[in-house]
Amino acid sequence: MEVDCIPFKTTGYFSELICDYINKDERLKPFYNRFPSLENFKGQIKEKESSFSTTSRKILYKSLTVQYQGVKTSESTATHISLLKENNTFTVVTGHQLNLFTGPLYFLFKIISTINLTKELQEAYPKYNFVPIYWMATEDHDYDEINYFNFKGKKLQWNKKVSGAVGKIDTKGLEEVLDAFSNELGTSKNAATLKELFTKAYLKHNSLTDATKYLANELFGQYGLVIVDGDDKELKSQLIPYINKDIFEKVSFDTVTKSISKLKEVSKDYGIQVNPREINYFYLIDGTRERIIEENGNYAVNETDIKFTKNELKKEIENFPERFSPNVIARPLYQEVILPNLCYIGGGGEIAYWLELKEAFKNMGVTFPILLLRNSVLVVTKKQGSKLKNLNLSLEDIFLKQSSFINKKIREVSNIDIDFSSQKDFLKQQFVRMYQIAEETDKSFLGAVKAQEKKQLKGLDALEKRLLKAQKRKLKDHVIRMTEIQNELFPNQSLQERQLNFSEMYLEMGEDLIPNLINTLKPLGQGFMVLRY
């Protein structure tokens, strides 16, 4: 694969907050622990080493051993699980929803970024062990966000009436999705592999958790990926003191609210990703996952008849920690409590909300991890590359919003210069003299001169737009070819990685797809990658 790299900011697809973070804006230093550079992991290792207990390691190992029962485990993954008992072993984590058949393409990029970072750390710090972790969001309840994937421009959707945590959803009804998928796949060898993978994952497993685990393990098990399901009583038993601090002391709500306020002080243009609730836990039981709310000193589960006094709720937390499910604010803390983790790898939206959490971690007494933006990738085929070359389109061109992209290129290929900037500048110079004349004769004419200048400049703008529109019609074929290739690379005028499913590329590349990405992606590269094959 040939590799190009462009700055994230140049793409126009990343927020000001994320671009400032990547560029090490000094104003953001209070919101993270250490910047993601290879040398900064030395301090992170020491900090986590001193705070993560042997007891926590034993609980983690025991839980993972149970979770992997009946799972075909690679030698590398089995070794990694065993190494987690050792005090010199640390993790790098990414998390993702249980999207049907992995969902968007960036699912692969997140996990590969995680695997590759552990490799780099192993080379840089050979005295330690590093384990890549995929955290399955099994307790999430946003079924509509995960029940489909896109394939060749079509939405393959699993329609089912469900409630509660998605991990517990049974896989009945996915035969219809497989049929629709099979009809689109064709009959090639790679198509047969994809059908088999879907069948074994979703038709041979009873729950979405088990299906997703099988799929991720099949794709990445050989690289030692360890998959963690947080919906686990033993693991949640370690969360008990933090649940109490959140619910009864409002630690998360108070500190995150203050952090958000401080972020807004840095820049009013920073979009706030998530806002904390006074209680950041759901109650999870019998197909229900609903918010816990406080009512006049007592507690209730929203949309149910379940109620607790303060003492009853404390006992419930102590006896049944598995019933308390963290929301987007509390889940990162849970992860860092139960794992010897150094770094979280996520997309722009995830890193944005993690930047709200550092003070909450500090008040909870938990080490805050390094935050790394995952690899973002545009994959360009040889055929698409030829089209770009023939149309004289650069990488910077194709990342432009479509209207700007078309206008820019039409001006470049046109044999007529449809840019009236020089004429407008000349006009403005003429009016400078007119303002002087009005000033010297009768100042009441200044308004009339200004109005005339505005009218004439507006006329030039309108003429420029009309001529550009006419030239677009004249170069219609060229415009069509340009927009077609941009639409191929940016489906729905969005990043390819947010729209395509990995199966489209697997059809072309087969079993070489993941090894090629493993060999190419550089997690600490800090740039948007364009891969040509």
Coordinates of C-alpha atoms in Angstrom, one line a residue:
M1 CA 0.0 0.0 0.0
E2 CA 1.2 3.5 -0.8
V3 CA 0.7 6.0 2.0
D4 CA 0.0 9.7 2.1
C5 CA -0.7 11.7 5.2
I6 CA -2.4 15.1 5.6
P7 CA -3.1 17.1 8.7
F8 CA -6.4 16.4 10.4
K9 CA -7.3 20.1 10.3
T10 CA -6.8 20.2 6.5
T11 CA -9.5 17.6 6.1
G12 CA -12.3 19.8 7.5
Y13 CA -13.8 16.8 9.2
F14 CA -12.4 17.3 12.8
S15 CA -13.6 19.8 15.4
E16 CA -11.6 22.8 16.6
L17 CA -11.2 21.1 20.0
I18 CA -9.6 17.9 18.5
C19 CA -7.4 19.9 16.2
D20 CA -6.2 22.0 19.1
Y21 CA -5.5 18.9 21.2
I22 CA -3.5 17.3 18.4
N23 CA -1.5 20.5 18.0
K24 CA -0.7 20.6 21.7
D25 CA -2.5 23.8 22.4
E26 CA -1.1 25.0 25.7
R27 CA -4.6 26.0 26.9
L28 CA -5.7 22.4 26.9
K29 CA -2.9 21.0 29.1
P30 CA -5.1 21.1 32.3
F31 CA -7.6 18.7 30.6
Y32 CA -5.3 15.7 29.9
N33 CA -2.6 13.9 31.8
R34 CA 0.2 13.2 29.2
F35 CA 0.3 13.8 25.5
P36 CA 0.5 10.6 23.4
S37 CA 4.1 10.4 22.5
L38 CA 6.3 7.3 22.9
E39 CA 8.5 8.9 25.5
N40 CA 5.5 10.0 27.6
F41 CA 4.5 6.4 28.3
K42 CA 7.4 6.0 30.6
G43 CA 5.8 8.3 33.2
Q44 CA 2.4 6.8 32.5
I45 CA 3.7 3.3 33.2
K46 CA 5.2 4.4 36.5
E47 CA 2.0 6.2 37.6
K48 CA -0.3 3.2 36.8
E49 CA 2.2 0.7 38.2
S50 CA 2.0 2.4 41.6
S51 CA -1.8 2.6 41.7
F52 CA -3.1 -0.7 40.2
S53 CA -3.2 -3.5 42.8
T54 CA -2.4 -7.1 42.6
T55 CA -5.9 -7.9 43.8
S56 CA -7.4 -6.1 40.8
R57 CA -5.2 -8.1 38.5
K58 CA -6.4 -11.3 40.0
I59 CA -10.0 -10.3 39.7
L60 CA -9.4 -9.3 36.0
Y61 CA -7.7 -12.6 35.2
K62 CA -10.4 -14.6 36.8
S63 CA -13.2 -12.8 35.0
L64 CA -11.5 -13.0 31.6
T65 CA -10.9 -16.7 32.2
V66 CA -14.6 -17.2 32.7
Q67 CA -15.5 -14.9 29.8
Y68 CA -13.3 -16.9 27.4
Q69 CA -14.7 -20.2 28.3
G70 CA -15.9 -22.0 25.2
V71 CA -14.2 -19.4 23.0
K72 CA -11.6 -20.6 20.5
T73 CA -8.6 -18.6 21.8
S74 CA -5.4 -18.0 19.9
E75 CA -2.1 -18.7 21.6
S76 CA -1.3 -15.0 21.6
T77 CA -4.6 -14.0 23.2
A78 CA -4.3 -16.8 25.8
T79 CA -0.7 -15.6 26.7
H80 CA -1.9 -12.0 27.0
I81 CA -4.7 -13.0 29.4
S82 CA -2.2 -14.9 31.5
L83 CA 0.2 -11.9 31.5
L84 CA -2.4 -9.6 33.0
K85 CA -1.7 -11.3 36.3
E86 CA 1.8 -9.9 36.2
N87 CA 2.6 -6.5 37.8
N88 CA 4.7 -5.5 34.7
T89 CA 1.8 -5.9 32.3
F90 CA -0.3 -3.0 31.0
T91 CA -3.1 -2.5 28.5
V92 CA -4.1 -0.2 25.7
V93 CA -7.8 0.1 25.2
T94 CA -10.4 1.0 22.6
G95 CA -14.1 0.6 23.0
H96 CA -17.0 0.3 20.5
Q97 CA -20.7 -0.5 20.3
L98 CA -21.9 -3.9 19.2
N99 CA -22.6 -2.8 15.7
L100 CA -24.0 -5.4 13.3
F101 CA -21.1 -7.0 11.4
T102 CA -18.7 -4.4 12.9
G103 CA -20.8 -1.4 11.5
P104 CA -18.6 1.4 10.0
L105 CA -15.1 0.7 8.7
Y106 CA -13.4 2.6 11.5
F107 CA -14.2 -0.3 13.8
L108 CA -11.2 -2.0 12.2
F109 CA -9.0 1.2 12.5
K110 CA -9.7 1.5 16.2
I111 CA -8.6 -2.0 17.0
I112 CA -5.6 -2.0 14.6
S113 CA -4.5 1.3 16.2
T114 CA -4.7 -0.4 19.6
I115 CA -2.8 -3.5 18.5
N116 CA -0.1 -1.5 16.7
L117 CA 0.5 0.8 19.7
T118 CA 1.1 -2.2 22.0
K119 CA 3.7 -3.3 19.5
E120 CA 5.5 0.0 19.5
L121 CA 5.4 0.1 23.3
Q122 CA 6.8 -3.4 23.5
E123 CA 9.8 -2.3 21.4
A124 CA 10.3 0.9 23.4
Y125 CA 9.8 -0.7 26.8
P126 CA 10.9 -4.3 26.6
K127 CA 10.9 -4.9 30.4
Y128 CA 7.1 -4.6 30.3
N129 CA 4.2 -6.4 28.6
F130 CA 1.5 -4.6 26.7
V131 CA -1.9 -6.1 25.9
P132 CA -4.5 -4.7 23.3
I133 CA -8.0 -4.6 24.7
Y134 CA -11.3 -4.2 22.9
W135 CA -14.0 -3.1 25.4
M136 CA -17.4 -4.3 24.1
A137 CA -20.2 -1.8 24.9
T138 CA -22.6 -4.6 25.9
E139 CA -24.6 -2.5 28.3
D140 CA -25.5 0.2 25.8
H141 CA -29.2 0.4 25.0
D142 CA -29.1 2.4 21.7
Y143 CA -30.3 -0.4 19.5
D144 CA -31.2 1.9 16.6
E145 CA -27.5 3.0 16.4
I146 CA -26.2 -0.6 16.0
N147 CA -28.8 -2.6 14.1
Y148 CA -27.5 -2.1 10.6
F149 CA -24.5 -1.8 8.3
N150 CA -24.1 -0.3 4.9
F151 CA -23.1 -2.4 1.9
K152 CA -22.7 -1.0 -1.6
G153 CA -24.9 1.9 -0.9
K154 CA -27.7 -0.2 0.7
K155 CA -28.6 -0.2 4.4
L156 CA -28.9 -3.8 5.6
Q157 CA -31.0 -3.5 8.8
W158 CA -32.1 -5.9 11.6
N159 CA -35.6 -5.0 12.6
K160 CA -36.5 -6.3 16.0
K161 CA -38.4 -5.0 19.0
V162 CA -36.0 -4.9 21.9
S163 CA -35.4 -3.2 25.3
G164 CA -32.6 -3.0 27.8
A165 CA -28.9 -3.7 27.2
V166 CA -28.1 -4.7 23.6
G167 CA -25.6 -7.3 24.6
K168 CA -28.4 -9.6 25.9
I169 CA -30.4 -9.3 22.7
D170 CA -31.0 -12.7 21.1
T171 CA -29.9 -13.1 17.5
K172 CA -33.2 -14.4 16.1
G173 CA -34.2 -12.7 12.9
L174 CA -30.7 -12.2 11.5
E175 CA -31.3 -14.9 8.9
E176 CA -33.2 -12.3 6.9
V177 CA -30.2 -9.9 7.0
L178 CA -27.9 -12.7 5.9
D179 CA -30.2 -13.5 2.9
A180 CA -30.2 -9.8 1.9
F181 CA -26.4 -9.6 2.4
S182 CA -25.8 -12.8 0.4
N183 CA -27.9 -11.5 -2.5
E184 CA -25.5 -8.5 -2.8
L185 CA -22.2 -10.3 -2.2
G186 CA -21.9 -12.4 -5.3
T187 CA -20.2 -15.8 -5.7
S188 CA -16.5 -15.1 -5.3
K189 CA -14.3 -16.9 -2.8
N190 CA -14.1 -13.8 -0.7
A191 CA -17.9 -13.5 -0.7
A192 CA -18.2 -17.0 0.5
T193 CA -15.8 -16.2 3.4
L194 CA -17.9 -13.2 4.4
K195 CA -21.1 -15.3 4.3
E196 CA -19.5 -17.9 6.5
L197 CA -18.2 -15.3 8.9
F198 CA -21.6 -13.7 9.3
T199 CA -23.3 -17.1 9.6
K200 CA -20.9 -18.4 12.3
A201 CA -21.0 -15.1 14.3
Y202 CA -24.8 -14.4 14.2
L203 CA -26.6 -17.6 13.5
K204 CA -24.4 -19.9 15.7
H205 CA -24.5 -17.7 18.8
N206 CA -27.5 -16.8 20.9
S207 CA -26.7 -13.2 22.0
L208 CA -25.3 -10.1 20.4
T209 CA -22.5 -10.1 22.9
D210 CA -21.4 -13.6 22.0
A211 CA -21.8 -12.9 18.3
T212 CA -19.7 -9.7 18.4
K213 CA -17.0 -11.4 20.5
Y214 CA -16.8 -14.3 18.0
L215 CA -16.5 -11.9 15.1
A216 CA -13.8 -9.7 16.7
N217 CA -11.9 -12.7 17.9
E218 CA -12.0 -14.2 14.4
L219 CA -10.7 -11.0 12.8
F220 CA -8.1 -10.1 15.4
G221 CA -7.4 -13.0 17.7
Q222 CA -4.2 -13.9 16.0
Y223 CA -2.8 -10.5 17.0
G224 CA -3.5 -11.2 20.7
L225 CA -6.5 -9.0 21.1
V226 CA -8.3 -9.5 24.4
I227 CA -12.0 -8.7 24.5
V228 CA -13.6 -7.5 27.7
D229 CA -17.3 -7.5 28.6
G230 CA -17.9 -5.0 31.5
D231 CA -21.3 -6.6 32.2
D232 CA -19.7 -8.7 34.9
K233 CA -20.4 -9.0 38.6
E234 CA -16.8 -9.6 39.7
L235 CA -15.5 -6.7 37.7
K236 CA -18.2 -4.4 38.9
S237 CA -17.6 -5.3 42.5
Q238 CA -14.5 -3.0 42.3
L239 CA -16.7 -0.2 41.1
I240 CA -18.8 -0.1 44.3
P241 CA -17.0 2.8 46.1
Y242 CA -17.1 4.9 42.9
I243 CA -20.8 4.2 42.3
N244 CA -21.4 5.5 45.9
K245 CA -19.4 8.7 45.3
D246 CA -21.2 9.4 42.1
I247 CA -24.7 8.8 43.4
F248 CA -24.5 10.1 47.0
E249 CA -21.8 12.7 46.7
K250 CA -22.4 13.9 43.1
V251 CA -18.6 13.9 42.5
S252 CA -18.8 13.3 38.7
F253 CA -21.6 15.8 38.2
D254 CA -19.9 18.6 40.1
T255 CA -16.4 18.1 38.7
V256 CA -17.4 17.5 35.1
T257 CA -19.7 20.5 35.1
K258 CA -16.8 22.7 36.2
S259 CA -14.5 21.2 33.6
I260 CA -17.0 21.9 30.8
S261 CA -17.2 25.5 32.0
K262 CA -13.5 25.8 31.9
L263 CA -13.3 24.3 28.4
K264 CA -15.8 26.9 27.2
E265 CA -13.6 29.6 28.7
V266 CA -10.7 28.3 26.5
S267 CA -12.9 28.6 23.4
K268 CA -16.5 29.4 23.0
D269 CA -16.3 27.4 19.7
Y270 CA -15.6 24.1 21.5
G271 CA -18.6 21.9 21.1
I272 CA -19.4 20.1 24.3
Q273 CA -19.8 16.4 23.6
V274 CA -21.7 15.1 26.6
N275 CA -23.2 16.7 29.8
P276 CA -23.1 14.9 33.1
R277 CA -26.2 13.9 35.0
E278 CA -26.6 14.3 38.8
I279 CA -26.5 10.4 38.8
N280 CA -24.5 8.8 36.0
Y281 CA -25.7 5.2 36.4
F282 CA -28.5 3.2 35.0
Y283 CA -30.3 0.4 36.8
L284 CA -29.9 -2.8 34.8
I285 CA -32.3 -5.7 35.5
D286 CA -34.6 -8.1 33.5
G287 CA -34.4 -6.4 30.2
T288 CA -34.5 -2.9 31.6
R289 CA -31.8 -0.3 31.6
E290 CA -33.2 2.9 33.0
R291 CA -31.7 6.0 34.7
I292 CA -31.5 6.2 38.5
I293 CA -33.0 9.5 39.7
E294 CA -33.2 11.2 43.1
E295 CA -36.6 12.3 44.4
N296 CA -36.6 14.2 47.7
G297 CA -33.8 12.2 49.3
N298 CA -35.1 8.9 48.0
Y299 CA -34.3 7.1 44.7
A300 CA -36.3 5.7 41.9
V301 CA -35.6 4.0 38.6
N302 CA -37.0 6.1 35.7
E303 CA -40.0 4.7 33.8
T304 CA -40.5 1.9 36.4
D305 CA -42.1 1.4 39.8
I306 CA -38.7 0.5 41.4
K307 CA -37.9 2.8 44.4
F308 CA -35.2 2.8 47.1
T309 CA -34.5 4.7 50.3
K310 CA -30.9 5.9 50.6
N311 CA -30.0 2.9 52.8
E312 CA -31.8 0.5 50.6
L313 CA -29.9 1.8 47.5
K314 CA -26.5 1.5 49.3
K315 CA -27.3 -2.2 50.2
E316 CA -28.4 -2.8 46.6
I317 CA -25.1 -1.4 45.3
E318 CA -23.2 -3.6 47.8
N319 CA -25.1 -6.8 47.1
F320 CA -25.8 -6.4 43.4
P321 CA -23.2 -4.2 41.7
E322 CA -23.9 -5.9 38.4
R323 CA -27.2 -4.1 38.4
F324 CA -25.5 -0.7 38.1
S325 CA -24.6 0.3 34.6
P326 CA -22.4 3.3 34.0
N327 CA -23.4 5.9 31.4
V328 CA -21.0 7.7 29.0
I329 CA -19.5 9.8 31.9
A330 CA -19.0 6.9 34.3
R331 CA -17.9 4.1 31.9
P332 CA -14.4 5.5 31.3
L333 CA -13.8 5.5 35.0
Y334 CA -15.0 1.9 35.3
Q335 CA -12.6 0.9 32.6
E336 CA -9.6 2.5 34.3
V337 CA -10.6 1.0 37.7
I338 CA -10.5 -2.6 36.5
L339 CA -7.7 -2.5 33.9
P340 CA -4.0 -1.7 34.2
N341 CA -4.5 0.7 31.4
L342 CA -2.1 3.3 30.0
C343 CA -4.0 4.7 27.0
Y344 CA -7.5 5.0 25.5
I345 CA -7.8 5.2 21.7
G346 CA -10.9 6.7 20.3
G347 CA -12.5 8.8 17.7
G348 CA -12.8 12.6 17.8
G349 CA -16.1 12.6 19.6
E350 CA -14.8 10.2 22.2
I351 CA -11.6 12.1 22.9
A352 CA -13.7 15.3 23.2
Y353 CA -15.7 13.9 26.1
W354 CA -12.7 12.3 27.7
L355 CA -11.2 15.8 27.9
E356 CA -14.1 16.7 30.2
L357 CA -13.2 13.9 32.7
K358 CA -9.7 14.5 34.1
E359 CA -10.8 16.3 37.3
A360 CA -13.4 13.7 38.0
F361 CA -10.8 11.0 37.9
K362 CA -8.6 13.0 40.2
N363 CA -11.4 13.5 42.7
M364 CA -12.1 9.7 42.5
G365 CA -8.4 8.9 43.0
V366 CA -8.0 7.1 39.7
T367 CA -5.1 7.5 37.2
F368 CA -6.2 9.4 34.1
P369 CA -5.0 7.6 30.9
I370 CA -3.2 9.0 27.9
L371 CA -5.7 9.9 25.2
L372 CA -4.9 9.0 21.5
L373 CA -7.0 9.9 18.5
R374 CA -7.4 6.6 16.5
N375 CA -6.1 6.3 13.0
S376 CA -8.4 7.8 10.4
V377 CA -8.0 6.4 6.9
L378 CA -9.2 7.0 3.3
V379 CA -8.6 3.9 1.2
V380 CA -8.2 4.6 -2.6
T381 CA -8.2 1.8 -5.1
K382 CA -5.9 1.7 -8.1
K383 CA -8.8 2.5 -10.4
Q384 CA -9.9 5.5 -8.2
G385 CA -6.3 6.7 -8.1
S386 CA -6.2 6.7 -11.9
K387 CA -9.4 8.7 -12.0
L388 CA -8.0 11.3 -9.6
K389 CA -4.8 11.6 -11.7
N390 CA -6.7 12.0 -15.0
L391 CA -8.8 14.7 -13.5
N392 CA -5.8 16.4 -11.9
L393 CA -7.4 16.2 -8.4
S394 CA -5.2 16.5 -5.4
L395 CA -5.9 15.0 -1.9
E396 CA -6.6 18.5 -0.6
D397 CA -9.1 19.0 -3.5
I398 CA -11.2 15.9 -2.7
F399 CA -11.5 16.7 1.0
L400 CA -13.2 20.0 0.2
K401 CA -17.0 20.3 0.7
Q402 CA -18.6 19.6 -2.6
S403 CA -19.7 23.1 -3.6
S404 CA -16.2 24.5 -2.8
F405 CA -14.6 21.5 -4.6
I406 CA -16.6 22.1 -7.8
N407 CA -16.1 25.9 -7.8
K408 CA -12.3 25.6 -7.3
K409 CA -11.8 23.0 -10.0
I410 CA -14.1 24.7 -12.5
R411 CA -12.0 27.9 -12.1
E412 CA -8.8 25.8 -12.7
V413 CA -9.9 24.0 -15.8
S414 CA -11.8 26.8 -17.4
N415 CA -10.2 28.7 -20.2
I416 CA -11.9 31.8 -19.0
D417 CA -10.8 33.5 -15.8
I418 CA -14.0 33.7 -13.7
D419 CA -12.5 35.5 -10.8
F420 CA -13.4 39.1 -10.5
S421 CA -11.1 39.8 -7.5
S422 CA -8.9 42.2 -9.5
Q423 CA -11.9 44.0 -10.9
K424 CA -13.4 44.4 -7.4
D425 CA -10.1 45.7 -6.1
F426 CA -9.9 48.2 -9.0
L427 CA -13.5 49.3 -8.3
K428 CA -12.8 49.9 -4.6
Q429 CA -9.7 52.0 -5.6
Q430 CA -11.9 54.2 -7.8
F431 CA -14.4 54.7 -4.9
V432 CA -11.6 55.8 -2.6
R433 CA -11.2 58.9 -4.8
M434 CA -15.0 59.4 -4.9
Y435 CA -15.1 59.4 -1.1
Q436 CA -12.4 62.1 -1.1
I437 CA -14.4 64.2 -3.4
A438 CA -17.5 63.9 -1.3
E439 CA -15.6 64.6 1.8
E440 CA -14.2 67.8 0.3
T441 CA -17.4 69.1 -1.3
D442 CA -20.5 67.9 0.6
K443 CA -20.2 65.2 3.3
S444 CA -23.9 64.4 3.0
F445 CA -23.0 62.6 -0.3
L446 CA -20.8 60.0 1.6
G447 CA -23.9 57.7 2.1
A448 CA -24.8 57.9 -1.5
V449 CA -21.3 57.0 -2.6
K450 CA -21.1 54.1 -0.2
A451 CA -24.5 52.8 -1.5
Q452 CA -23.3 53.0 -5.1
E453 CA -20.1 51.2 -4.2
K454 CA -22.0 48.4 -2.5
K455 CA -24.4 48.2 -5.5
Q456 CA -21.6 47.9 -8.0
L457 CA -19.7 45.3 -6.0
K458 CA -22.9 43.3 -5.6
G459 CA -23.4 43.5 -9.3
L460 CA -19.9 42.1 -10.0
D461 CA -20.6 39.3 -7.5
A462 CA -23.8 38.4 -9.2
L463 CA -22.1 38.5 -12.7
E464 CA -19.3 36.3 -11.4
K465 CA -21.8 33.7 -10.1
R466 CA -23.8 33.7 -13.3
L467 CA -20.7 33.2 -15.4
L468 CA -19.4 30.4 -13.1
K469 CA -22.8 28.7 -13.4
A470 CA -22.7 29.0 -17.2
Q471 CA -19.2 27.6 -17.2
K472 CA -20.4 24.7 -15.1
R473 CA -23.0 23.9 -17.7
K474 CA -20.4 24.1 -20.4
L475 CA -18.1 21.8 -18.5
K476 CA -21.0 19.5 -17.3
D477 CA -19.2 16.3 -18.2
H478 CA -16.1 17.3 -16.2
V479 CA -18.2 18.3 -13.2
I480 CA -20.1 15.0 -13.3
R481 CA -16.8 13.0 -13.4
M482 CA -15.3 15.0 -10.5
T483 CA -18.4 14.7 -8.3
E484 CA -18.7 10.9 -9.1
I485 CA -15.2 10.2 -7.9
Q486 CA -15.6 12.4 -4.8
N487 CA -18.9 10.7 -4.0
E488 CA -17.2 7.3 -4.3
L489 CA -14.6 8.3 -1.8
F490 CA -16.9 10.3 0.4
P491 CA -20.3 8.4 0.5
N492 CA -23.1 10.7 1.5
Q493 CA -20.5 13.5 1.5
S494 CA -19.1 12.0 4.7
L495 CA -15.8 10.3 5.6
Q496 CA -15.6 6.8 3.9
E497 CA -14.7 5.2 7.2
R498 CA -18.0 6.3 8.8
Q499 CA -20.1 4.9 6.0
L500 CA -18.5 1.8 4.5
N501 CA -18.5 -1.6 6.1
F502 CA -15.2 -3.6 6.0
S503 CA -16.9 -6.3 3.8
E504 CA -16.7 -4.1 0.7
M505 CA -12.9 -3.9 1.0
Y506 CA -12.7 -7.6 2.0
L507 CA -14.4 -8.5 -1.3
E508 CA -11.5 -7.0 -3.2
M509 CA -8.5 -7.7 -0.8
G510 CA -9.7 -10.9 1.0
E511 CA -7.5 -12.1 3.8
D512 CA -4.8 -9.6 3.0
L513 CA -7.0 -6.7 4.2
I514 CA -6.2 -6.8 7.9
P515 CA -2.5 -7.7 7.6
N516 CA -2.1 -4.8 5.1
L517 CA -3.7 -2.4 7.5
I518 CA -1.7 -3.8 10.4
N519 CA 1.5 -3.2 8.5
T520 CA 0.5 0.3 7.4
L521 CA -1.3 2.2 10.2
K522 CA 0.9 4.2 12.6
P523 CA -1.1 5.1 15.7
L524 CA 1.3 7.9 16.8
G525 CA 1.5 9.4 13.3
Q526 CA -1.0 12.2 14.2
G527 CA -2.2 12.6 10.6
F528 CA -5.1 11.5 8.4
M529 CA -3.9 8.6 6.3
V530 CA -4.7 8.0 2.6
L531 CA -3.9 4.5 1.5
R532 CA -3.6 3.5 -2.2
Y533 CA -3.7 -0.2 -3.3

